[in-house]
Coordinates of C-alpha atoms in Angstrom, one line a residue:
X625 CA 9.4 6.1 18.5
X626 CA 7.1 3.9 20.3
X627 CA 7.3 0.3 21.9
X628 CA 4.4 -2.6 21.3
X629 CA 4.5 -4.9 24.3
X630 CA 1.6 -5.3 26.7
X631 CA -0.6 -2.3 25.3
X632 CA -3.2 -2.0 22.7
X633 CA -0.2 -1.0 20.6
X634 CA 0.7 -4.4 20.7
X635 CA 0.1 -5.7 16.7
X636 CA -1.9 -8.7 18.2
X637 CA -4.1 -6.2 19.3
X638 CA -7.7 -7.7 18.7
X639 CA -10.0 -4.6 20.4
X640 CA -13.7 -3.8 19.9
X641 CA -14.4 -3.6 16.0
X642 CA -17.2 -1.6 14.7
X643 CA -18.6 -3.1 11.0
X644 CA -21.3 -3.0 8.4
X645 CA -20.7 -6.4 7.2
X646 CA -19.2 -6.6 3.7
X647 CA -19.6 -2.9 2.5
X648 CA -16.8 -2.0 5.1
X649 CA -14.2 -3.7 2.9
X650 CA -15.5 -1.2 0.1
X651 CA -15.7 -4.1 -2.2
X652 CA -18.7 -3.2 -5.0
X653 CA -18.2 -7.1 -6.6
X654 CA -16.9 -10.3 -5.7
X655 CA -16.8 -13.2 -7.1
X656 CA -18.5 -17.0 -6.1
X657 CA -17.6 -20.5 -7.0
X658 CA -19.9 -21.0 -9.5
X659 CA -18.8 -22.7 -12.9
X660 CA -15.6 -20.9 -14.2
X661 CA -15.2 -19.1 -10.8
X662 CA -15.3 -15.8 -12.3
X663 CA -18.9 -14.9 -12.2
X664 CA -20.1 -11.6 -11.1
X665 CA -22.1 -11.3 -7.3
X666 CA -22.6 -8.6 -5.5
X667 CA -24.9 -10.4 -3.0
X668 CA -24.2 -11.3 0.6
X669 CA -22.8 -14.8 -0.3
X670 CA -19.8 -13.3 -2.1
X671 CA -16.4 -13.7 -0.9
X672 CA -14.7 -10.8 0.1
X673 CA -10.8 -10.1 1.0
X674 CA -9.3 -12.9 2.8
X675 CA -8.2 -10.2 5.6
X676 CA -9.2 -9.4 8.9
X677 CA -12.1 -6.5 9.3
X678 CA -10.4 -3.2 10.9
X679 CA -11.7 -1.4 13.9
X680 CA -14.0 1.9 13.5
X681 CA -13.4 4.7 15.2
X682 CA -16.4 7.5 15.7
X683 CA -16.4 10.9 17.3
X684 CA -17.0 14.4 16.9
X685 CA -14.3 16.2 14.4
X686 CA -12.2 19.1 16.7
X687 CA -12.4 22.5 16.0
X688 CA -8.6 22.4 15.9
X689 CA -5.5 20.6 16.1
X690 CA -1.9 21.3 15.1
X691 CA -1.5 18.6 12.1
X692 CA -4.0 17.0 10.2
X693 CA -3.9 14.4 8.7
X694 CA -6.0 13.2 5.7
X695 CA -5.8 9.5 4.8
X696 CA -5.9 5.9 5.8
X697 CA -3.0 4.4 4.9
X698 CA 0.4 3.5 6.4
X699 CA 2.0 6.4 6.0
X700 CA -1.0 7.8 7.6
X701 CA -0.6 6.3 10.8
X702 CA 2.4 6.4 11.1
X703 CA 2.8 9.8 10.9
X704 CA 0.0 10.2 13.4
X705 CA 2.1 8.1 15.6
X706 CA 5.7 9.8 15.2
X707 CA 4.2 13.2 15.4
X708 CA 1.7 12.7 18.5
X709 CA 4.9 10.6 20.4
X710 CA 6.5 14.2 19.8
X711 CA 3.8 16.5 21.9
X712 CA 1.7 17.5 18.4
X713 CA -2.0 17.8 18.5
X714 CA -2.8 15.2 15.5
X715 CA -6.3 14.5 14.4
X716 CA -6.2 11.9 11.3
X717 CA -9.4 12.1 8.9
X718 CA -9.6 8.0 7.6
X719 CA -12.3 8.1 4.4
X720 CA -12.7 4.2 4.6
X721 CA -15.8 2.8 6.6
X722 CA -12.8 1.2 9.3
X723 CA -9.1 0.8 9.2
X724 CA -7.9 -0.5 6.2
X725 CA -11.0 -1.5 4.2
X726 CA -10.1 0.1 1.3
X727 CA -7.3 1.2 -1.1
X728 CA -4.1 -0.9 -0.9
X729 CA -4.9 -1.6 2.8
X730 CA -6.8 -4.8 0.8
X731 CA -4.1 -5.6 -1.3
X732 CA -1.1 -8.3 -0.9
X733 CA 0.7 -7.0 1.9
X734 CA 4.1 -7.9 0.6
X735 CA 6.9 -5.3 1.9
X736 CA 9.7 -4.8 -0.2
X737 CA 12.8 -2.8 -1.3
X738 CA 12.5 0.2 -3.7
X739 CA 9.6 0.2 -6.2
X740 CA 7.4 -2.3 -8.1
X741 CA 10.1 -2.5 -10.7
X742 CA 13.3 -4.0 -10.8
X743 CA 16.6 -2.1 -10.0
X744 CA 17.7 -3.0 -13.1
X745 CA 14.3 -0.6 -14.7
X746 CA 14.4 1.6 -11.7
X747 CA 18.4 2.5 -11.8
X748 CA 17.9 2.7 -15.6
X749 CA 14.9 5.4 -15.0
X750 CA 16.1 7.7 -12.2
X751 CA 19.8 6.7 -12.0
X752 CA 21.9 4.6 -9.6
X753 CA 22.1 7.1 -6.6
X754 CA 18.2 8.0 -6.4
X755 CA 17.6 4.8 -6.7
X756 CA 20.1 3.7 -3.7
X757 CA 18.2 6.1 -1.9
X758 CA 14.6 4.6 -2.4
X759 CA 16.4 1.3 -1.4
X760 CA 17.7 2.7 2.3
X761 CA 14.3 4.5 2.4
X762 CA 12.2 1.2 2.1
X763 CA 15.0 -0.7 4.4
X764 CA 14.3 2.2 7.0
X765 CA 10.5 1.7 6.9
X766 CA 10.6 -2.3 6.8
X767 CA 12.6 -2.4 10.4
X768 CA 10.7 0.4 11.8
X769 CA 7.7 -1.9 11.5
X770 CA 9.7 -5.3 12.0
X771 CA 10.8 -4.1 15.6
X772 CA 7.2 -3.7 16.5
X773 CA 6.3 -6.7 15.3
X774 CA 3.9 -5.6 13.1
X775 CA 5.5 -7.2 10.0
X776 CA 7.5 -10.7 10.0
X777 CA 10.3 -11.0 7.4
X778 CA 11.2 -13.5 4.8
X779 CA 13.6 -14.1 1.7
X780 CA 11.7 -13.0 -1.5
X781 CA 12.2 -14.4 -4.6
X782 CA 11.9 -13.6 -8.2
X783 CA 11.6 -16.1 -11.1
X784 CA 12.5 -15.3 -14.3
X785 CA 10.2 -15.9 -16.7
X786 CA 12.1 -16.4 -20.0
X787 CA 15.7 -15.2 -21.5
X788 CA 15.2 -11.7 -21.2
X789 CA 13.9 -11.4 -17.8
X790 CA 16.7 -13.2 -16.6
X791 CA 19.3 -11.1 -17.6
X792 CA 17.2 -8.0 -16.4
X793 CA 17.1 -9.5 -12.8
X794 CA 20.7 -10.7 -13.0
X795 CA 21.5 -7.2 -13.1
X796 CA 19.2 -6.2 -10.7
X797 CA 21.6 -8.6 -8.4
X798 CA 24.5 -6.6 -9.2
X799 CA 23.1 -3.0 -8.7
X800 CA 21.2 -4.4 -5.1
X801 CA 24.7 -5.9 -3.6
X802 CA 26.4 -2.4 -4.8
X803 CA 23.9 -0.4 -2.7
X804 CA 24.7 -2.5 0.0
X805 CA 21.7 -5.0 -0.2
X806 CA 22.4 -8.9 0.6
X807 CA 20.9 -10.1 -2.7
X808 CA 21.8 -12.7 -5.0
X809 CA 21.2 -14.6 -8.4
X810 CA 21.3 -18.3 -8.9
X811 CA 19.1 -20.5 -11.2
X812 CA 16.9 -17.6 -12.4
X813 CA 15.8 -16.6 -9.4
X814 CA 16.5 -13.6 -7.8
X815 CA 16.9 -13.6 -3.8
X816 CA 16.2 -10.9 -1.6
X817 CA 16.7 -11.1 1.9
X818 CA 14.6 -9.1 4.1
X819 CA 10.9 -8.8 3.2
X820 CA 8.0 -9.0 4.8
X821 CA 4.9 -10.4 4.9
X822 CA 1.6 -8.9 6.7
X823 CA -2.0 -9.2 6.8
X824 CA -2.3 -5.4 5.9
X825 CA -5.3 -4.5 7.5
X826 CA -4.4 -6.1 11.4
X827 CA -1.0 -4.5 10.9
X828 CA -2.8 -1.4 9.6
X829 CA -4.7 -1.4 12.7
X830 CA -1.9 -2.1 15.1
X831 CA -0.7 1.0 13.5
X832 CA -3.8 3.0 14.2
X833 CA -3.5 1.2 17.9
X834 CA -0.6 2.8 18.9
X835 CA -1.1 6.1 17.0
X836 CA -4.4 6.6 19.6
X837 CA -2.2 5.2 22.4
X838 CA 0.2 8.1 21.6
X839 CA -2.8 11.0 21.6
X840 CA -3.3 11.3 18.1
X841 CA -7.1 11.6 17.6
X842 CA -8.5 9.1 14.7
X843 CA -11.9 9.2 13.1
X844 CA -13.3 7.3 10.6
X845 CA -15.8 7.6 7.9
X846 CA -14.6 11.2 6.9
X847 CA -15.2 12.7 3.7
X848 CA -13.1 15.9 3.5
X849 CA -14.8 18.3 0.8
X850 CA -12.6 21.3 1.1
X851 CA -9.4 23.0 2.5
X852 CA -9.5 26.7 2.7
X853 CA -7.1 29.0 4.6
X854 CA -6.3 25.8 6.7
X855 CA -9.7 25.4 7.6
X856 CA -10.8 21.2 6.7
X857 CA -14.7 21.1 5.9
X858 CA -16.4 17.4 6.1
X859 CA -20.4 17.6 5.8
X860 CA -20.5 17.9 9.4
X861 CA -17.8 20.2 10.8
X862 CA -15.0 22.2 9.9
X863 CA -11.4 21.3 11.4
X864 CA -8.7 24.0 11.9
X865 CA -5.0 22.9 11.4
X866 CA -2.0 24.0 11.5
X867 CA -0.5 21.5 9.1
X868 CA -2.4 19.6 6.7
X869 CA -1.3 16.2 5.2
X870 CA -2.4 13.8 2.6
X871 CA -1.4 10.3 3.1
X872 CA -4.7 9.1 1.2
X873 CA -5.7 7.2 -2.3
X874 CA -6.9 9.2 -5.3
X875 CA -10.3 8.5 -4.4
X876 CA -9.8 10.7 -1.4
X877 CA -8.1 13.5 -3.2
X878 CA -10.4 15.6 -4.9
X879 CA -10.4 18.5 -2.1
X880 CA -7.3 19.7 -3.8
X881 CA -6.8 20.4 -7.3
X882 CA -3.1 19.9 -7.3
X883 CA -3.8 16.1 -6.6
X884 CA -6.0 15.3 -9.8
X885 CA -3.6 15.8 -12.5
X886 CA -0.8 13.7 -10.5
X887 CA -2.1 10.5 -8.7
X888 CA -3.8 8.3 -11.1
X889 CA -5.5 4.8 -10.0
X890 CA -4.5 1.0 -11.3
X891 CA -7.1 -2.0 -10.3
X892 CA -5.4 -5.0 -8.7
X893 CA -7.1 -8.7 -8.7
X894 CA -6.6 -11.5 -6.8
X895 CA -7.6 -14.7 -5.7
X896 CA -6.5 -17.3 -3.0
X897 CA -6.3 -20.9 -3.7
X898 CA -6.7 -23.2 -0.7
X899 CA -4.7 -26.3 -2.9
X900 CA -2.1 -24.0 -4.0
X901 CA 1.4 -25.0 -1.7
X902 CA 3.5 -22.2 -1.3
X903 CA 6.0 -20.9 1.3
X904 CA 7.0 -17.2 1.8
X905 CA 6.6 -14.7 -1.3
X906 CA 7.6 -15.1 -5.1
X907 CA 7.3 -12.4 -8.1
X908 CA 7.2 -13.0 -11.5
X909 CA 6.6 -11.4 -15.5
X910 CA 8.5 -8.5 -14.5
X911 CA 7.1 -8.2 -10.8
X912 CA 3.2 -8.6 -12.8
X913 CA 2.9 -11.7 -10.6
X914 CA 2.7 -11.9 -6.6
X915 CA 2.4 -15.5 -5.1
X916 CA 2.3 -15.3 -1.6
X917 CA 1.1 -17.7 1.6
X918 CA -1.6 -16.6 3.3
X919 CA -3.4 -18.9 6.2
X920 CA -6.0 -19.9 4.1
X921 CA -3.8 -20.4 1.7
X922 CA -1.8 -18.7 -1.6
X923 CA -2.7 -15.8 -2.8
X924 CA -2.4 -15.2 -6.5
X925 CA -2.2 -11.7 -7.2
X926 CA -1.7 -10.1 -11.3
X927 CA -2.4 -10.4 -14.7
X928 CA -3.3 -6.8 -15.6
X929 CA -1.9 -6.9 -18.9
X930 CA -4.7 -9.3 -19.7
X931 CA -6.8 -5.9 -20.5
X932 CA -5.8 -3.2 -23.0
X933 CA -5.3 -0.3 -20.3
X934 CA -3.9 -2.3 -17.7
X935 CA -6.6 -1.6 -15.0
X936 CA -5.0 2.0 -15.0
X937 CA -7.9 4.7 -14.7
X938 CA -10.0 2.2 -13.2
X939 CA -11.6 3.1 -9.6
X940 CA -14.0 0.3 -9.0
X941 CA -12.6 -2.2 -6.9
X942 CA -14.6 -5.1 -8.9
X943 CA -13.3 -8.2 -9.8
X944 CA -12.9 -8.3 -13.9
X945 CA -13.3 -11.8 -15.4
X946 CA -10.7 -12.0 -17.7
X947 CA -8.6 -11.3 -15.3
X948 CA -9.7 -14.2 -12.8
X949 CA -9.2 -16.3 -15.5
X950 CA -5.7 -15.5 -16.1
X951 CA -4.8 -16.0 -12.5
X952 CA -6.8 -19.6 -12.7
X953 CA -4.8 -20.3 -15.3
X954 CA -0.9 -19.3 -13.4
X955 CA -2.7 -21.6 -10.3
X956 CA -3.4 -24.4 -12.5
X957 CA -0.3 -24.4 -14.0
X958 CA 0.8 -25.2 -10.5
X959 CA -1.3 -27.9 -9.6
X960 CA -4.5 -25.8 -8.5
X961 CA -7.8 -25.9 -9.6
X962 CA -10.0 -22.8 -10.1
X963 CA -12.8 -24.3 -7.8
X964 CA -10.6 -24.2 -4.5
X965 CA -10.6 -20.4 -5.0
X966 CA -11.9 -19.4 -1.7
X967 CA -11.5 -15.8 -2.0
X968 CA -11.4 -13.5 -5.1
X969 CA -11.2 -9.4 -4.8
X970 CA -10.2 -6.3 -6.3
X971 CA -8.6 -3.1 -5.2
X972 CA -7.7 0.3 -6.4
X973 CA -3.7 1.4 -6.1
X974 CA -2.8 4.6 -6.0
X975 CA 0.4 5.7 -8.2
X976 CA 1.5 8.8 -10.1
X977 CA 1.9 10.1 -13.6
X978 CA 5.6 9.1 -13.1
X979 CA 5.3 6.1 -11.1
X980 CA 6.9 7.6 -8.1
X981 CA 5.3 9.2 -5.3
X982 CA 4.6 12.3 -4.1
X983 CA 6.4 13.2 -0.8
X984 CA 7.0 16.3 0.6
X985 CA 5.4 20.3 0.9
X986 CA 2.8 21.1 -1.8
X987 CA 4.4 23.8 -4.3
X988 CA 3.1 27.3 -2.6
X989 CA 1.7 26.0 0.0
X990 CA 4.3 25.7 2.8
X991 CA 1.7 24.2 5.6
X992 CA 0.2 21.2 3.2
X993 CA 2.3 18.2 2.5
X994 CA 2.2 15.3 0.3
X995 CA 3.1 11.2 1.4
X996 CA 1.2 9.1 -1.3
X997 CA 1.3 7.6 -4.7
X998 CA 3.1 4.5 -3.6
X999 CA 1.3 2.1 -5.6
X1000 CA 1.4 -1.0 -3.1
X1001 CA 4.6 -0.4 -2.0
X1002 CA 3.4 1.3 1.4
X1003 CA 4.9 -1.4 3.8
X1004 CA 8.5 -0.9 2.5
X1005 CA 8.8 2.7 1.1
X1006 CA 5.3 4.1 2.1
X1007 CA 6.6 3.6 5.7
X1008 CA 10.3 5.0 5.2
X1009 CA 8.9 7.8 3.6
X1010 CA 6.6 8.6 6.5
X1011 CA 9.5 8.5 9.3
X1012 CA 12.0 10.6 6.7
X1013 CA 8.7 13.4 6.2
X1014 CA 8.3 13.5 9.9
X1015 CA 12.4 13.9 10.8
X1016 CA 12.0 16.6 8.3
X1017 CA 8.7 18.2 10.1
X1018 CA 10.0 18.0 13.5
X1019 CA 13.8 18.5 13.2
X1020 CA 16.1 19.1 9.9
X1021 CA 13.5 21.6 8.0
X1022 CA 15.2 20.2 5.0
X1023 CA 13.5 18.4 2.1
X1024 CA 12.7 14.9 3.4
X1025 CA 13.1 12.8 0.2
X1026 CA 14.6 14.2 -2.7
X1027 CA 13.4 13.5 -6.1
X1028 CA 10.1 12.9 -4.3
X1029 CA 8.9 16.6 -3.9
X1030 CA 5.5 17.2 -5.4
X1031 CA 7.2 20.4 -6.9
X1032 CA 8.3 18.1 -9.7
X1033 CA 4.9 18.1 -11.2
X1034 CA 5.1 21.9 -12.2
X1035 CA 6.2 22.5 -15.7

């Protein structure tokens, strides 16, 4: 679809950046080392997300254009880019303040297989071949960003926790090598070959690089109130398209009533530990845990079961207490101490009422089509789902991910 070397495309890509200082990471509380390490600031001093600060793009909104699309996340651009390499007029409407300051775009940028469960839960839920299907989906998306370099890979692993979590990820072995995946089980630890790691907001912005480099026309900072007879109204202009697409988070949904109902928000914390020695990526408590490198060093990423809801419903990205103290806990366990926290954040997920996402033409409305609800998994199947919606759009006509059709959600 599109090559990276020697243009802005490039994922090193490092071009003028536009910013307003903390508020473009959309983060309304962070945290400072003071005492426990969990204590509330909102001030200028507090630590943000230990990712690089996106680009901003600014410009007048079109009167027209042949696909919109409404969103800044992967499968955003990368729809921006398939569909503007093939001749289409694209225009994509980002709500954050710059690219990837908000949403999962701040979260752990850990690419992976499937879902957020095991294939042991997710075969169990949906079936074996659906399931398969999610896996080549993910695979799909993963080397679509490892050729460009966006993404480097590495061997995942997965630690069980106690009796029962072994046997569940034993299994999960046996179902991933029967799809075709090279995984394996040894020691408790379940080993999967060909993740990735990223820092999710450059890659997110190589992505929005080579989507510009391919005509599609990106602005930032656009609230979308309404869609009416494919006519997009922001508070400034109105946008006539063609197609219309949402590849945003819930927060960025509410121009559409079909969207409420389905996508529903979790809150993620983490914190990075510059004493904490890690090497690649590990999962554990039933994927609840992400321990990952980072260059400043590992990022600790969980514990929502430490609340009664499980940070589901929540849409402020601010860092809750009890949670911080559950992941100082896991670090010191490990050697760490909660004073060498350097960074500590929150961000708001996007899933649906059925934990799988929403992919595909809205039901009666033949021109609007759905690619979200992936719930942090948008650098494995957030991406294969974009290039399998756009093969649809562009050639086949037929539905682009089945079992993933918003229709579903009609009773």
């Amino acid at each position: 679809f599109f090559g990276v070397a020697e243009t802005s495309c490039n994922p090193r890509y490092s071009g003028p950046c536009v910013t307003s200082g903390g508020a473009s990471h959309g983060h309304h509380c962070s945290s400072r080392k003071e005492g426990d390490g969990t204590r509330c600031s909102a001030g200028p001093d507090a630590t943000l997300s230990p990712w690089t600060v996106g680009r901003t793009y600014l410009g007048e909104l079109p009167a027209r254009t042949d696909v919109a699309i409404v969103g800044g996340t992967v499968s955003a651009y990368l729809l921006a880019t398939v569909l503007a390499e093939s001749g289409a007029q694209v225009v994509v409407l980002d709500p954050a303040q710059s690219v990837g300051a908000t949403g999962a775009n701040q979260g752990v940028g850990h690419g992976y297989g499937g879902l957020a469960e095991s294939a042991f839960r997710l075969v169990h839920a949906i079936g074996f071949d659906r399931a398969a299907a999610l896996y080549r989906m993910s695979d799909e998306g993963l080397a679509f960003l490892a050729e460009r370099g966006v993404l480097s890979r590495c061997t995942g692993r997965w630690r069980a926790s106690d009796a029962k979590e072994e046997q569940t990820l034993q299994t999960s072995a046996a179902h991933l090598r029967k799809m075709g995946q090279n995984a394996s089980f040894s020691d408790g630890v379940l080993s999967l070959p060909g993740e990735a790691l990223v820092d999710p907001v450059r890659a997110l912005n190589a992505l929005a690089a080579c989507a510009a480099d391919a005509g599609a026309r990106i602005l930032t900072q656009q609230q979308l109130l309404s869609l009416d007879d494919g006519v997009l109204r922001t508070p400034e202009a109105e946008l006539c398209a063609d197609v219309v697409i949402h590849a945003a988070d819930a927060a960025s949904s509410d121009w559409h009533p079909f969207f409420a109902p389905c996508l529903l928000t979790i809150r993620e914390n983490a914190a990075v530990y510059s004493s904490l020695p890690m090497s690649g990526v590990e999962r554990y408590q039933m994927g609840y845990f992400t321990v990952r490198e980072t260059p400043l060093g590992t990022l600790v990423r969980g514990a929502r079961w430490a609340t009664m809801h499980m940070e589901t419903g929540e849409t402020e990205p601010v860092i809750v207490p009890k949670i911080q103290a559950k992941l100082d806990a896991f670090a010191e366990q490990r050697g760490a101490s909660s004073t060498d926290a350097d960074h500590r954040w929150a961000w708001i997920e996007t899933t649906t009422c059925d934990n799988l996402p929403l992919v595909g033409p809205l039901p009666g409305a033949p021109t609007l089509f759905a690619c979200s609800g992936f719930a942090g998994c948008d650098w494995g199947l957030g991406a294969g789902a974009a290039l399998a919606l756009a093969e649809s759009l562009l050639r086949t006509g037929q539905p682009a991910t089945p079992g993933l059709e918003p229709s579903r959600m009609v009773l």
